[in-house]
Amino acid sequence: MPTLNWIGKSAVEKHHKDVPYRLLELVPELSCGDSDSGNLIVQGDNLHALKALLPRYAGKVKCIYIDPPYNTGNEGWVYNDNVNSPEIRKWLGAVVGKEGETLDRHDRWLCMMYPRLVLLREFLSADGAIFVSIDDNEVASLKFLMDEIFGRTNFVAQIEWQKRYTRSNNTVSFTTVVEHIIAYSKSGVFTPNLVQKEEEAHARYTNPDNDPRGSWKAIPFLNPLSPDERPNLVYDIIQPNTGEVLRPSRKAWRTSKETYEVYLSENRLYWGKDGKGKTPTIKRFLSEVRDGMPPINFWDHKFAAHTDVANQELKDIFGDKSFPTPKPSRLIQRILQVASDQDSLILDSFSGSGTTGHAVLKQNEEDGGTRQFILVEMDKTIAETVTAERNQRVIEGYTNTKGEQVEGLGSGFQFCRLSKEPLFTADGQVRDDVTFTQLAEFVWFKETGTGYTGNADTPLLGVFEERAVYLLYNGILKDKTPDGGNVLTPTIFNLLPEFNGSKVIYAAAVKGGTNWLKQQLITFKQTPYALDV
């Protein structure tokens, strides 16, 4: 398979492994509404945020939507990943300019995107999919990149979204009216949902003969092929109202005579308003058609809105506050309708103005769903005053620019920042302020590769693929109860020696029972994290 190469590729292919695990620190004063809603807004570098979220959400996300920098040269984005490479270090802190200004601008963009896409893939459930908005500047590079990371066979679609519906008089070249949305699945199991029929599709069904079975659409009974091409579809039929024998001349019939007899017996043939037509049509009843239609890869502005709608949405919520190139919530809703279930987890790691959260709340309101969102925004000011503020107003209600009160959609979110220090110190020790639950999430992820959904209220974190995973740790909770997880607790683990108050972790993946585990802990009692047995 053809692959893409660029400056710095070898340095970033494994960079996601070098990114340290950080903790999420709750900011109550920026959180909103129901704390148990499951919705989360994280402020911080999205590469570090994704690494911090993995222990809880790996393999749990059904739909990812991201709107990364398009690398137009007008966005002012800066490459800031701390990659151990001389050729990359010289990029740090420098704004990426336009074509001709920054000669390696495409290399920088690819180096930024690669580790993030690698981590995002780990979040997807087996039947999940990722949708990435992009324009002409990097669409070709992105396609190659995602072929490499997600696998070419997992390509789902390249959707063309009509972002504007008018021509520009300020260009001597083509007016760009579409952007691209590249979609890939995690493992090929993904199946898009059917899209609900629009009103104009239903309007094609009528009932001119008052058939008690309801509205129907006429399907021609003639075949595009000639009698010479399909001689088996040439036969005599009798016009029931005139008695005339009809035989096709220039075109064959659509179906075999056996099928025609079935249609005749079911009164599915329509002979025109006066009943004397020479060619019948077949009735296809609306009640027999699927509730929806397979999605197509062109989404016009009537179906998925356009950029003017996106700007008006923000204006209605914020008044004079603006945000560059927002997406309309209806566009994201269309993605949710195609790619999520009513109880799905949705992730957006380039959340910007918070449209994805808004779309999740709207879609839940419309179909009664309980979807949850995770939004990540790097810029502190944007995260607090746009991403979070927008979703708070949508949840609680607001007054629009017309002075009308817009009712809130309900729900809530927790606002978190990334800890300044990672989970482990430079010498490999666990931070003093780590909670048992935080460490449990990390240990479970490292042992199973999946997000942790347990309660972390006992040393037994859970069972995964017939393996029990225990976390025995001294020094977090100072909890001496039998189920507290403290290895110095005088219970079945009292055979372990006193470690002079030092923190020692045992993560044991075992198939045996308690006695077997106890023996293993004794055997490996001098082994630091992680005990892999």
mmCIF file of N, CA and C in Angstrom, residues 156-269:
data_model
loop_
_atom_site.group_PDB
_atom_site.id
_atom_site.type_symbol
_atom_site.label_atom_id
_atom_site.label_comp_id
_atom_site.label_asym_id
_atom_site.label_seq_id
_atom_site.Cartn_x
_atom_site.Cartn_y
_atom_site.Cartn_z
ATOM 1 N N VAL A 156 -14.552 4.696 5.252
ATOM 2 C CA VAL A 156 -16.012 4.660 5.189
ATOM 3 C C VAL A 156 -16.541 5.563 4.087
ATOM 4 N N ALA A 157 -16.143 6.829 4.094
ATOM 5 C CA ALA A 157 -16.669 7.765 3.108
ATOM 6 C C ALA A 157 -15.888 9.067 3.138
ATOM 7 N N GLN A 158 -15.918 9.784 2.028
ATOM 8 C CA GLN A 158 -15.492 11.174 1.979
ATOM 9 C C GLN A 158 -16.735 11.991 1.662
ATOM 10 N N ILE A 159 -17.253 12.643 2.687
ATOM 11 C CA ILE A 159 -18.504 13.398 2.559
ATOM 12 C C ILE A 159 -18.184 14.821 2.116
ATOM 13 N N GLU A 160 -18.904 15.289 1.126
ATOM 14 C CA GLU A 160 -18.761 16.677 0.678
ATOM 15 C C GLU A 160 -19.894 17.490 1.305
ATOM 16 N N TRP A 161 -19.524 18.435 2.155
ATOM 17 C CA TRP A 161 -20.514 19.281 2.828
ATOM 18 C C TRP A 161 -20.562 20.640 2.150
ATOM 19 N N GLN A 162 -21.743 21.053 1.734
ATOM 20 C CA GLN A 162 -21.927 22.344 1.086
ATOM 21 C C GLN A 162 -21.962 23.441 2.141
ATOM 22 N N LYS A 163 -20.802 24.023 2.383
ATOM 23 C CA LYS A 163 -20.683 25.001 3.465
ATOM 24 C C LYS A 163 -21.264 26.363 3.092
ATOM 25 N N ARG A 164 -21.363 26.642 1.788
ATOM 26 C CA ARG A 164 -21.972 27.892 1.338
ATOM 27 C C ARG A 164 -22.784 27.611 0.082
ATOM 28 N N TYR A 165 -23.740 28.477 -0.201
ATOM 29 C CA TYR A 165 -24.647 28.232 -1.321
ATOM 30 C C TYR A 165 -24.638 29.376 -2.327
ATOM 31 N N THR A 166 -23.713 30.322 -2.160
ATOM 32 C CA THR A 166 -23.601 31.440 -3.099
ATOM 33 C C THR A 166 -22.205 31.460 -3.708
ATOM 34 N N ARG A 167 -22.100 32.058 -4.873
ATOM 35 C CA ARG A 167 -20.805 32.210 -5.522
ATOM 36 C C ARG A 167 -20.088 33.450 -4.982
ATOM 37 N N SER A 168 -18.781 33.441 -5.088
ATOM 38 C CA SER A 168 -17.992 34.607 -4.675
ATOM 39 C C SER A 168 -17.597 35.416 -5.905
ATOM 40 N N ASN A 169 -17.766 36.721 -5.828
ATOM 41 C CA ASN A 169 -17.342 37.605 -6.911
ATOM 42 C C ASN A 169 -15.948 38.168 -6.673
ATOM 43 N N ASN A 170 -15.306 37.697 -5.595
ATOM 44 C CA ASN A 170 -13.997 38.239 -5.215
ATOM 45 C C ASN A 170 -12.863 37.298 -5.584
ATOM 46 N N THR A 171 -13.092 36.402 -6.517
ATOM 47 C CA THR A 171 -12.056 35.453 -6.912
ATOM 48 C C THR A 171 -12.043 35.317 -8.424
ATOM 49 N N VAL A 172 -10.861 35.042 -8.963
ATOM 50 C CA VAL A 172 -10.743 34.803 -10.398
ATOM 51 C C VAL A 172 -10.701 33.309 -10.681
ATOM 52 N N SER A 173 -10.731 32.511 -9.621
ATOM 53 C CA SER A 173 -10.678 31.065 -9.771
ATOM 54 C C SER A 173 -12.034 30.471 -9.395
ATOM 55 N N PHE A 174 -12.047 29.206 -9.045
ATOM 56 C CA PHE A 174 -13.276 28.543 -8.653
ATOM 57 C C PHE A 174 -13.738 29.035 -7.281
ATOM 58 N N THR A 175 -15.033 29.173 -7.112
ATOM 59 C CA THR A 175 -15.600 29.446 -5.803
ATOM 60 C C THR A 175 -15.708 28.126 -5.047
ATOM 61 N N THR A 176 -15.109 28.064 -3.876
ATOM 62 C CA THR A 176 -15.157 26.846 -3.074
ATOM 63 C C THR A 176 -16.424 26.847 -2.235
ATOM 64 N N VAL A 177 -17.283 25.894 -2.496
ATOM 65 C CA VAL A 177 -18.551 25.836 -1.779
ATOM 66 C C VAL A 177 -18.664 24.588 -0.899
ATOM 67 N N VAL A 178 -17.655 23.712 -0.926
ATOM 68 C CA VAL A 178 -17.726 22.491 -0.113
ATOM 69 C C VAL A 178 -16.476 22.340 0.740
ATOM 70 N N GLU A 179 -16.637 21.659 1.845
ATOM 71 C CA GLU A 179 -15.527 21.118 2.625
ATOM 72 C C GLU A 179 -15.701 19.609 2.690
ATOM 73 N N HIS A 180 -14.656 18.930 3.129
ATOM 74 C CA HIS A 180 -14.658 17.475 3.138
ATOM 75 C C HIS A 180 -14.756 16.959 4.573
ATOM 76 N N ILE A 181 -15.413 15.846 4.737
ATOM 77 C CA ILE A 181 -15.435 15.127 6.013
ATOM 78 C C ILE A 181 -14.994 13.707 5.721
ATOM 79 N N ILE A 182 -13.812 13.351 6.219
ATOM 80 C CA ILE A 182 -13.243 12.030 5.975
ATOM 81 C C ILE A 182 -13.648 11.104 7.119
ATOM 82 N N ALA A 183 -14.207 9.958 6.797
ATOM 83 C CA ALA A 183 -14.701 9.032 7.816
ATOM 84 C C ALA A 183 -14.015 7.672 7.694
ATOM 85 N N TYR A 184 -13.556 7.167 8.847
ATOM 86 C CA TYR A 184 -12.958 5.830 8.932
ATOM 87 C C TYR A 184 -13.565 5.100 10.121
ATOM 88 N N SER A 185 -13.639 3.785 10.009
ATOM 89 C CA SER A 185 -14.117 2.968 11.125
ATOM 90 C C SER A 185 -12.932 2.403 11.892
ATOM 91 N N LYS A 186 -13.211 1.863 13.070
ATOM 92 C CA LYS A 186 -12.156 1.268 13.898
ATOM 93 C C LYS A 186 -11.726 -0.075 13.325
ATOM 94 N N SER A 187 -12.707 -0.895 12.928
ATOM 95 C CA SER A 187 -12.359 -2.264 12.547
ATOM 96 C C SER A 187 -13.194 -2.826 11.412
ATOM 97 N N GLY A 188 -13.935 -1.987 10.730
ATOM 98 C CA GLY A 188 -14.752 -2.484 9.639
ATOM 99 C C GLY A 188 -16.112 -2.986 10.064
ATOM 100 N N VAL A 189 -16.402 -2.980 11.373
ATOM 101 C CA VAL A 189 -17.694 -3.449 11.878
ATOM 102 C C VAL A 189 -18.743 -2.343 11.783
ATOM 103 N N PHE A 190 -18.288 -1.112 11.646
ATOM 104 C CA PHE A 190 -19.192 0.037 11.638
ATOM 105 C C PHE A 190 -20.206 -0.043 10.506
ATOM 106 N N THR A 191 -21.467 0.186 10.838
ATOM 107 C CA THR A 191 -22.538 0.268 9.848
ATOM 108 C C THR A 191 -23.293 1.572 10.071
ATOM 109 N N PRO A 192 -23.336 2.455 9.087
ATOM 110 C CA PRO A 192 -24.032 3.736 9.294
ATOM 111 C C PRO A 192 -25.532 3.525 9.469
ATOM 112 N N ASN A 193 -26.115 4.361 10.290
ATOM 113 C CA ASN A 193 -27.563 4.324 10.471
ATOM 114 C C ASN A 193 -28.253 4.886 9.232
ATOM 115 N N LEU A 194 -29.502 4.487 9.053
ATOM 116 C CA LEU A 194 -30.298 5.053 7.975
ATOM 117 C C LEU A 194 -30.654 6.493 8.308
ATOM 118 N N VAL A 195 -30.735 7.311 7.294
ATOM 119 C CA VAL A 195 -31.104 8.708 7.456
ATOM 120 C C VAL A 195 -32.600 8.845 7.251
ATOM 121 N N GLN A 196 -33.258 9.560 8.148
ATOM 122 C CA GLN A 196 -34.697 9.752 8.025
ATOM 123 C C GLN A 196 -35.042 10.479 6.737
ATOM 124 N N LYS A 197 -36.135 10.065 6.108
ATOM 125 C CA LYS A 197 -36.561 10.677 4.856
ATOM 126 C C LYS A 197 -36.962 12.132 5.085
ATOM 127 N N GLU A 198 -36.594 12.961 4.146
ATOM 128 C CA GLU A 198 -36.998 14.351 4.209
ATOM 129 C C GLU A 198 -38.440 14.502 3.726
ATOM 130 N N GLU A 199 -39.043 15.636 3.985
ATOM 131 C CA GLU A 199 -40.439 15.870 3.611
ATOM 132 C C GLU A 199 -40.652 15.728 2.110
ATOM 133 N N GLU A 200 -39.671 16.185 1.312
ATOM 134 C CA GLU A 200 -39.847 16.095 -0.132
ATOM 135 C C GLU A 200 -39.858 14.645 -0.608
ATOM 136 N N ALA A 201 -39.144 13.759 0.115
ATOM 137 C CA ALA A 201 -39.170 12.343 -0.249
ATOM 138 C C ALA A 201 -40.545 11.753 0.027
ATOM 139 N N HIS A 202 -41.141 12.111 1.151
ATOM 140 C CA HIS A 202 -42.491 11.641 1.469
ATOM 141 C C HIS A 202 -43.518 12.214 0.499
ATOM 142 N N ALA A 203 -43.254 13.421 -0.017
ATOM 143 C CA ALA A 203 -44.211 14.066 -0.914
ATOM 144 C C ALA A 203 -44.357 13.317 -2.231
ATOM 145 N N ARG A 204 -43.384 12.474 -2.556
ATOM 146 C CA ARG A 204 -43.471 11.702 -3.794
ATOM 147 C C ARG A 204 -44.500 10.577 -3.705
ATOM 148 N N TYR A 205 -44.956 10.309 -2.499
ATOM 149 C CA TYR A 205 -45.963 9.261 -2.302
ATOM 150 C C TYR A 205 -47.349 9.900 -2.225
ATOM 151 N N THR A 206 -48.235 9.485 -3.093
ATOM 152 C CA THR A 206 -49.602 9.997 -3.104
ATOM 153 C C THR A 206 -50.577 8.821 -3.154
ATOM 154 N N ASN A 207 -51.871 9.130 -3.190
ATOM 155 C CA ASN A 207 -52.885 8.076 -3.232
ATOM 156 C C ASN A 207 -54.042 8.498 -4.144
ATOM 157 N N PRO A 208 -53.757 8.592 -5.462
ATOM 158 C CA PRO A 208 -54.782 9.099 -6.387
ATOM 159 C C PRO A 208 -55.998 8.185 -6.525
ATOM 160 N N ASP A 209 -55.853 6.904 -6.229
ATOM 161 C CA ASP A 209 -56.996 5.991 -6.369
ATOM 162 C C ASP A 209 -57.587 5.595 -5.017
ATOM 163 N N ASN A 210 -57.187 6.334 -3.948
ATOM 164 C CA ASN A 210 -57.717 6.070 -2.600
ATOM 165 C C ASN A 210 -57.532 4.615 -2.174
ATOM 166 N N ASP A 211 -56.369 4.088 -2.448
ATOM 167 C CA ASP A 211 -56.059 2.716 -2.036
ATOM 168 C C ASP A 211 -56.061 2.646 -0.503
ATOM 169 N N PRO A 212 -56.776 1.698 0.084
ATOM 170 C CA PRO A 212 -56.842 1.616 1.558
ATOM 171 C C PRO A 212 -55.498 1.336 2.213
ATOM 172 N N ARG A 213 -54.520 0.921 1.440
ATOM 173 C CA ARG A 213 -53.194 0.648 2.003
ATOM 174 C C ARG A 213 -52.363 1.922 2.150
ATOM 175 N N GLY A 214 -52.906 3.039 1.718
ATOM 176 C CA GLY A 214 -52.237 4.312 1.925
ATOM 177 C C GLY A 214 -51.479 4.804 0.715
ATOM 178 N N SER A 215 -50.624 5.830 0.948
ATOM 179 C CA SER A 215 -49.889 6.483 -0.132
ATOM 180 C C SER A 215 -48.907 5.540 -0.800
ATOM 181 N N TRP A 216 -48.701 5.769 -2.090
ATOM 182 C CA TRP A 216 -47.773 4.924 -2.836
ATOM 183 C C TRP A 216 -47.068 5.756 -3.898
ATOM 184 N N LYS A 217 -45.971 5.202 -4.412
ATOM 185 C CA LYS A 217 -45.213 5.838 -5.488
ATOM 186 C C LYS A 217 -45.223 4.920 -6.694
ATOM 187 N N ALA A 218 -45.390 5.483 -7.882
ATOM 188 C CA ALA A 218 -45.478 4.682 -9.108
ATOM 189 C C ALA A 218 -44.086 4.292 -9.607
ATOM 190 N N ILE A 219 -43.891 3.005 -9.846
ATOM 191 C CA ILE A 219 -42.649 2.477 -10.416
ATOM 192 C C ILE A 219 -42.960 2.009 -11.835
ATOM 193 N N PRO A 220 -42.241 2.480 -12.845
ATOM 194 C CA PRO A 220 -42.539 2.071 -14.231
ATOM 195 C C PRO A 220 -42.471 0.550 -14.395
ATOM 196 N N PHE A 221 -43.410 0.023 -15.169
ATOM 197 C CA PHE A 221 -43.403 -1.417 -15.422
ATOM 198 C C PHE A 221 -42.560 -1.776 -16.637
ATOM 199 N N LEU A 222 -42.111 -0.764 -17.381
ATOM 200 C CA LEU A 222 -41.251 -1.010 -18.524
ATOM 201 C C LEU A 222 -39.792 -1.070 -18.098
ATOM 202 N N ASN A 223 -39.049 -1.945 -18.767
ATOM 203 C CA ASN A 223 -37.630 -2.124 -18.510
ATOM 204 C C ASN A 223 -36.830 -1.244 -19.468
ATOM 205 N N PRO A 224 -35.721 -0.645 -19.056
ATOM 206 C CA PRO A 224 -34.905 0.144 -19.992
ATOM 207 C C PRO A 224 -34.354 -0.684 -21.152
ATOM 208 N N LEU A 225 -34.258 -2.006 -20.966
ATOM 209 C CA LEU A 225 -33.679 -2.860 -22.001
ATOM 210 C C LEU A 225 -34.730 -3.255 -23.037
ATOM 211 N N SER A 226 -34.279 -3.540 -24.235
ATOM 212 C CA SER A 226 -35.176 -3.888 -25.343
ATOM 213 C C SER A 226 -35.603 -5.351 -25.248
ATOM 214 N N PRO A 227 -36.653 -5.732 -25.973
ATOM 215 C CA PRO A 227 -37.073 -7.144 -26.001
ATOM 216 C C PRO A 227 -35.982 -8.080 -26.478
ATOM 217 N N ASP A 228 -35.142 -7.587 -27.419
ATOM 218 C CA ASP A 228 -34.062 -8.450 -27.900
ATOM 219 C C ASP A 228 -33.044 -8.746 -26.800
ATOM 220 N N GLU A 229 -32.850 -7.781 -25.916
ATOM 221 C CA GLU A 229 -31.883 -7.962 -24.831
ATOM 222 C C GLU A 229 -32.452 -8.800 -23.693
ATOM 223 N N ARG A 230 -33.741 -8.711 -23.469
ATOM 224 C CA ARG A 230 -34.365 -9.486 -22.384
ATOM 225 C C ARG A 230 -35.607 -10.212 -22.912
ATOM 226 N N PRO A 231 -35.442 -11.211 -23.741
ATOM 227 C CA PRO A 231 -36.602 -11.907 -24.320
ATOM 228 C C PRO A 231 -37.471 -12.598 -23.277
ATOM 229 N N ASN A 232 -36.887 -12.929 -22.117
ATOM 230 C CA ASN A 232 -37.679 -13.578 -21.061
ATOM 231 C C ASN A 232 -38.658 -12.623 -20.398
ATOM 232 N N LEU A 233 -38.500 -11.324 -20.661
ATOM 233 C CA LEU A 233 -39.397 -10.328 -20.073
ATOM 234 C C LEU A 233 -40.382 -9.790 -21.121
ATOM 235 N N VAL A 234 -40.591 -10.562 -22.171
ATOM 236 C CA VAL A 234 -41.556 -10.201 -23.208
ATOM 237 C C VAL A 234 -42.694 -11.213 -23.188
ATOM 238 N N TYR A 235 -43.889 -10.756 -22.865
ATOM 239 C CA TYR A 235 -45.057 -11.637 -22.808
ATOM 240 C C TYR A 235 -46.311 -10.766 -22.900
ATOM 241 N N ASP A 236 -47.438 -11.429 -23.152
ATOM 242 C CA ASP A 236 -48.709 -10.716 -23.285
ATOM 243 C C ASP A 236 -49.343 -10.489 -21.919
ATOM 244 N N ILE A 237 -49.911 -9.282 -21.731
ATOM 245 C CA ILE A 237 -50.737 -9.016 -20.564
ATOM 246 C C ILE A 237 -52.059 -8.435 -21.055
ATOM 247 N N ILE A 238 -53.067 -8.541 -20.263
ATOM 248 C CA ILE A 238 -54.400 -8.074 -20.651
ATOM 249 C C ILE A 238 -54.759 -6.841 -19.838
ATOM 250 N N GLN A 239 -55.135 -5.783 -20.537
ATOM 251 C CA GLN A 239 -55.606 -4.570 -19.871
ATOM 252 C C GLN A 239 -56.954 -4.899 -19.224
ATOM 253 N N PRO A 240 -57.033 -4.872 -17.872
ATOM 254 C CA PRO A 240 -58.238 -5.376 -17.198
ATOM 255 C C PRO A 240 -59.499 -4.560 -17.472
ATOM 256 N N ASN A 241 -59.357 -3.312 -17.862
ATOM 257 C CA ASN A 241 -60.528 -2.450 -18.031
ATOM 258 C C ASN A 241 -60.983 -2.343 -19.486
ATOM 259 N N THR A 242 -60.104 -2.675 -20.440
ATOM 260 C CA THR A 242 -60.479 -2.599 -21.851
ATOM 261 C C THR A 242 -60.455 -3.956 -22.527
ATOM 262 N N GLY A 243 -59.780 -4.939 -21.896
ATOM 263 C CA GLY A 243 -59.658 -6.263 -22.493
ATOM 264 C C GLY A 243 -58.596 -6.345 -23.570
ATOM 265 N N GLU A 244 -57.871 -5.255 -23.834
ATOM 266 C CA GLU A 244 -56.842 -5.232 -24.873
ATOM 267 C C GLU A 244 -55.629 -6.054 -24.460
ATOM 268 N N VAL A 245 -55.084 -6.823 -25.418
ATOM 269 C CA VAL A 245 -53.864 -7.594 -25.183
ATOM 270 C C VAL A 245 -52.664 -6.691 -25.468
ATOM 271 N N LEU A 246 -51.806 -6.564 -24.498
ATOM 272 C CA LEU A 246 -50.645 -5.674 -24.599
ATOM 273 C C LEU A 246 -49.357 -6.482 -24.618
ATOM 274 N N ARG A 247 -48.470 -6.103 -25.515
ATOM 275 C CA ARG A 247 -47.162 -6.763 -25.613
ATOM 276 C C ARG A 247 -46.114 -5.684 -25.870
ATOM 277 N N PRO A 248 -45.018 -5.680 -25.129
ATOM 278 C CA PRO A 248 -44.018 -4.628 -25.318
ATOM 279 C C PRO A 248 -43.330 -4.752 -26.670
ATOM 280 N N SER A 249 -42.978 -3.595 -27.257
ATOM 281 C CA SER A 249 -42.316 -3.610 -28.561
ATOM 282 C C SER A 249 -40.893 -3.054 -28.477
ATOM 283 N N ARG A 250 -40.773 -1.816 -27.993
ATOM 284 C CA ARG A 250 -39.436 -1.206 -27.933
ATOM 285 C C ARG A 250 -38.700 -1.502 -26.640
ATOM 286 N N LYS A 251 -39.427 -1.735 -25.565
ATOM 287 C CA LYS A 251 -38.819 -2.050 -24.272
ATOM 288 C C LYS A 251 -39.500 -3.278 -23.683
ATOM 289 N N ALA A 252 -38.717 -4.079 -22.935
ATOM 290 C CA ALA A 252 -39.282 -5.248 -22.276
ATOM 291 C C ALA A 252 -40.014 -4.826 -21.008
ATOM 292 N N TRP A 253 -40.808 -5.743 -20.436
ATOM 293 C CA TRP A 253 -41.419 -5.487 -19.143
ATOM 294 C C TRP A 253 -40.348 -5.511 -18.051
ATOM 295 N N ARG A 254 -40.660 -4.959 -16.920
ATOM 296 C CA ARG A 254 -39.687 -4.880 -15.821
ATOM 297 C C ARG A 254 -39.500 -6.215 -15.124
ATOM 298 N N THR A 255 -40.549 -7.023 -15.002
ATOM 299 C CA THR A 255 -40.487 -8.254 -14.214
ATOM 300 C C THR A 255 -40.886 -9.467 -15.056
ATOM 301 N N SER A 256 -40.642 -10.630 -14.494
ATOM 302 C CA SER A 256 -41.085 -11.870 -15.141
ATOM 303 C C SER A 256 -42.608 -11.969 -15.094
ATOM 304 N N LYS A 257 -43.160 -12.877 -15.881
ATOM 305 C CA LYS A 257 -44.612 -13.028 -15.899
ATOM 306 C C LYS A 257 -45.124 -13.523 -14.554
ATOM 307 N N GLU A 258 -44.328 -14.355 -13.862
ATOM 308 C CA GLU A 258 -44.740 -14.863 -12.552
ATOM 309 C C GLU A 258 -44.889 -13.705 -11.553
ATOM 310 N N THR A 259 -43.939 -12.792 -11.582
ATOM 311 C CA THR A 259 -44.018 -11.645 -10.680
ATOM 312 C C THR A 259 -45.186 -10.743 -11.066
ATOM 313 N N TYR A 260 -45.404 -10.600 -12.382
ATOM 314 C CA TYR A 260 -46.548 -9.805 -12.841
ATOM 315 C C TYR A 260 -47.849 -10.375 -12.286
ATOM 316 N N GLU A 261 -47.977 -11.697 -12.296
ATOM 317 C CA GLU A 261 -49.190 -12.327 -11.785
ATOM 318 C C GLU A 261 -49.372 -12.030 -10.291
ATOM 319 N N VAL A 262 -48.282 -11.976 -9.567
ATOM 320 C CA VAL A 262 -48.356 -11.645 -8.141
ATOM 321 C C VAL A 262 -48.845 -10.209 -7.970
ATOM 322 N N TYR A 263 -48.255 -9.269 -8.719
ATOM 323 C CA TYR A 263 -48.689 -7.875 -8.643
ATOM 324 C C TYR A 263 -50.171 -7.740 -8.982
ATOM 325 N N LEU A 264 -50.609 -8.509 -9.995
ATOM 326 C CA LEU A 264 -52.005 -8.442 -10.419
ATOM 327 C C LEU A 264 -52.929 -8.928 -9.311
ATOM 328 N N SER A 265 -52.534 -10.033 -8.665
ATOM 329 C CA SER A 265 -53.378 -10.592 -7.600
ATOM 330 C C SER A 265 -53.420 -9.694 -6.372
ATOM 331 N N GLU A 266 -52.352 -8.908 -6.148
ATOM 332 C CA GLU A 266 -52.290 -8.018 -4.983
ATOM 333 C C GLU A 266 -52.802 -6.611 -5.297
ATOM 334 N N ASN A 267 -53.352 -6.448 -6.516
ATOM 335 C CA ASN A 267 -53.865 -5.140 -6.938
ATOM 336 C C ASN A 267 -52.802 -4.054 -6.796
ATOM 337 N N ARG A 268 -51.604 -4.346 -7.302
ATOM 338 C CA ARG A 268 -50.493 -3.403 -7.228
ATOM 339 C C ARG A 268 -50.267 -2.684 -8.561
ATOM 340 N N LEU A 269 -51.089 -2.923 -9.574
ATOM 341 C CA LEU A 269 -50.889 -2.304 -10.870
ATOM 342 C C LEU A 269 -51.877 -1.155 -11.052
#
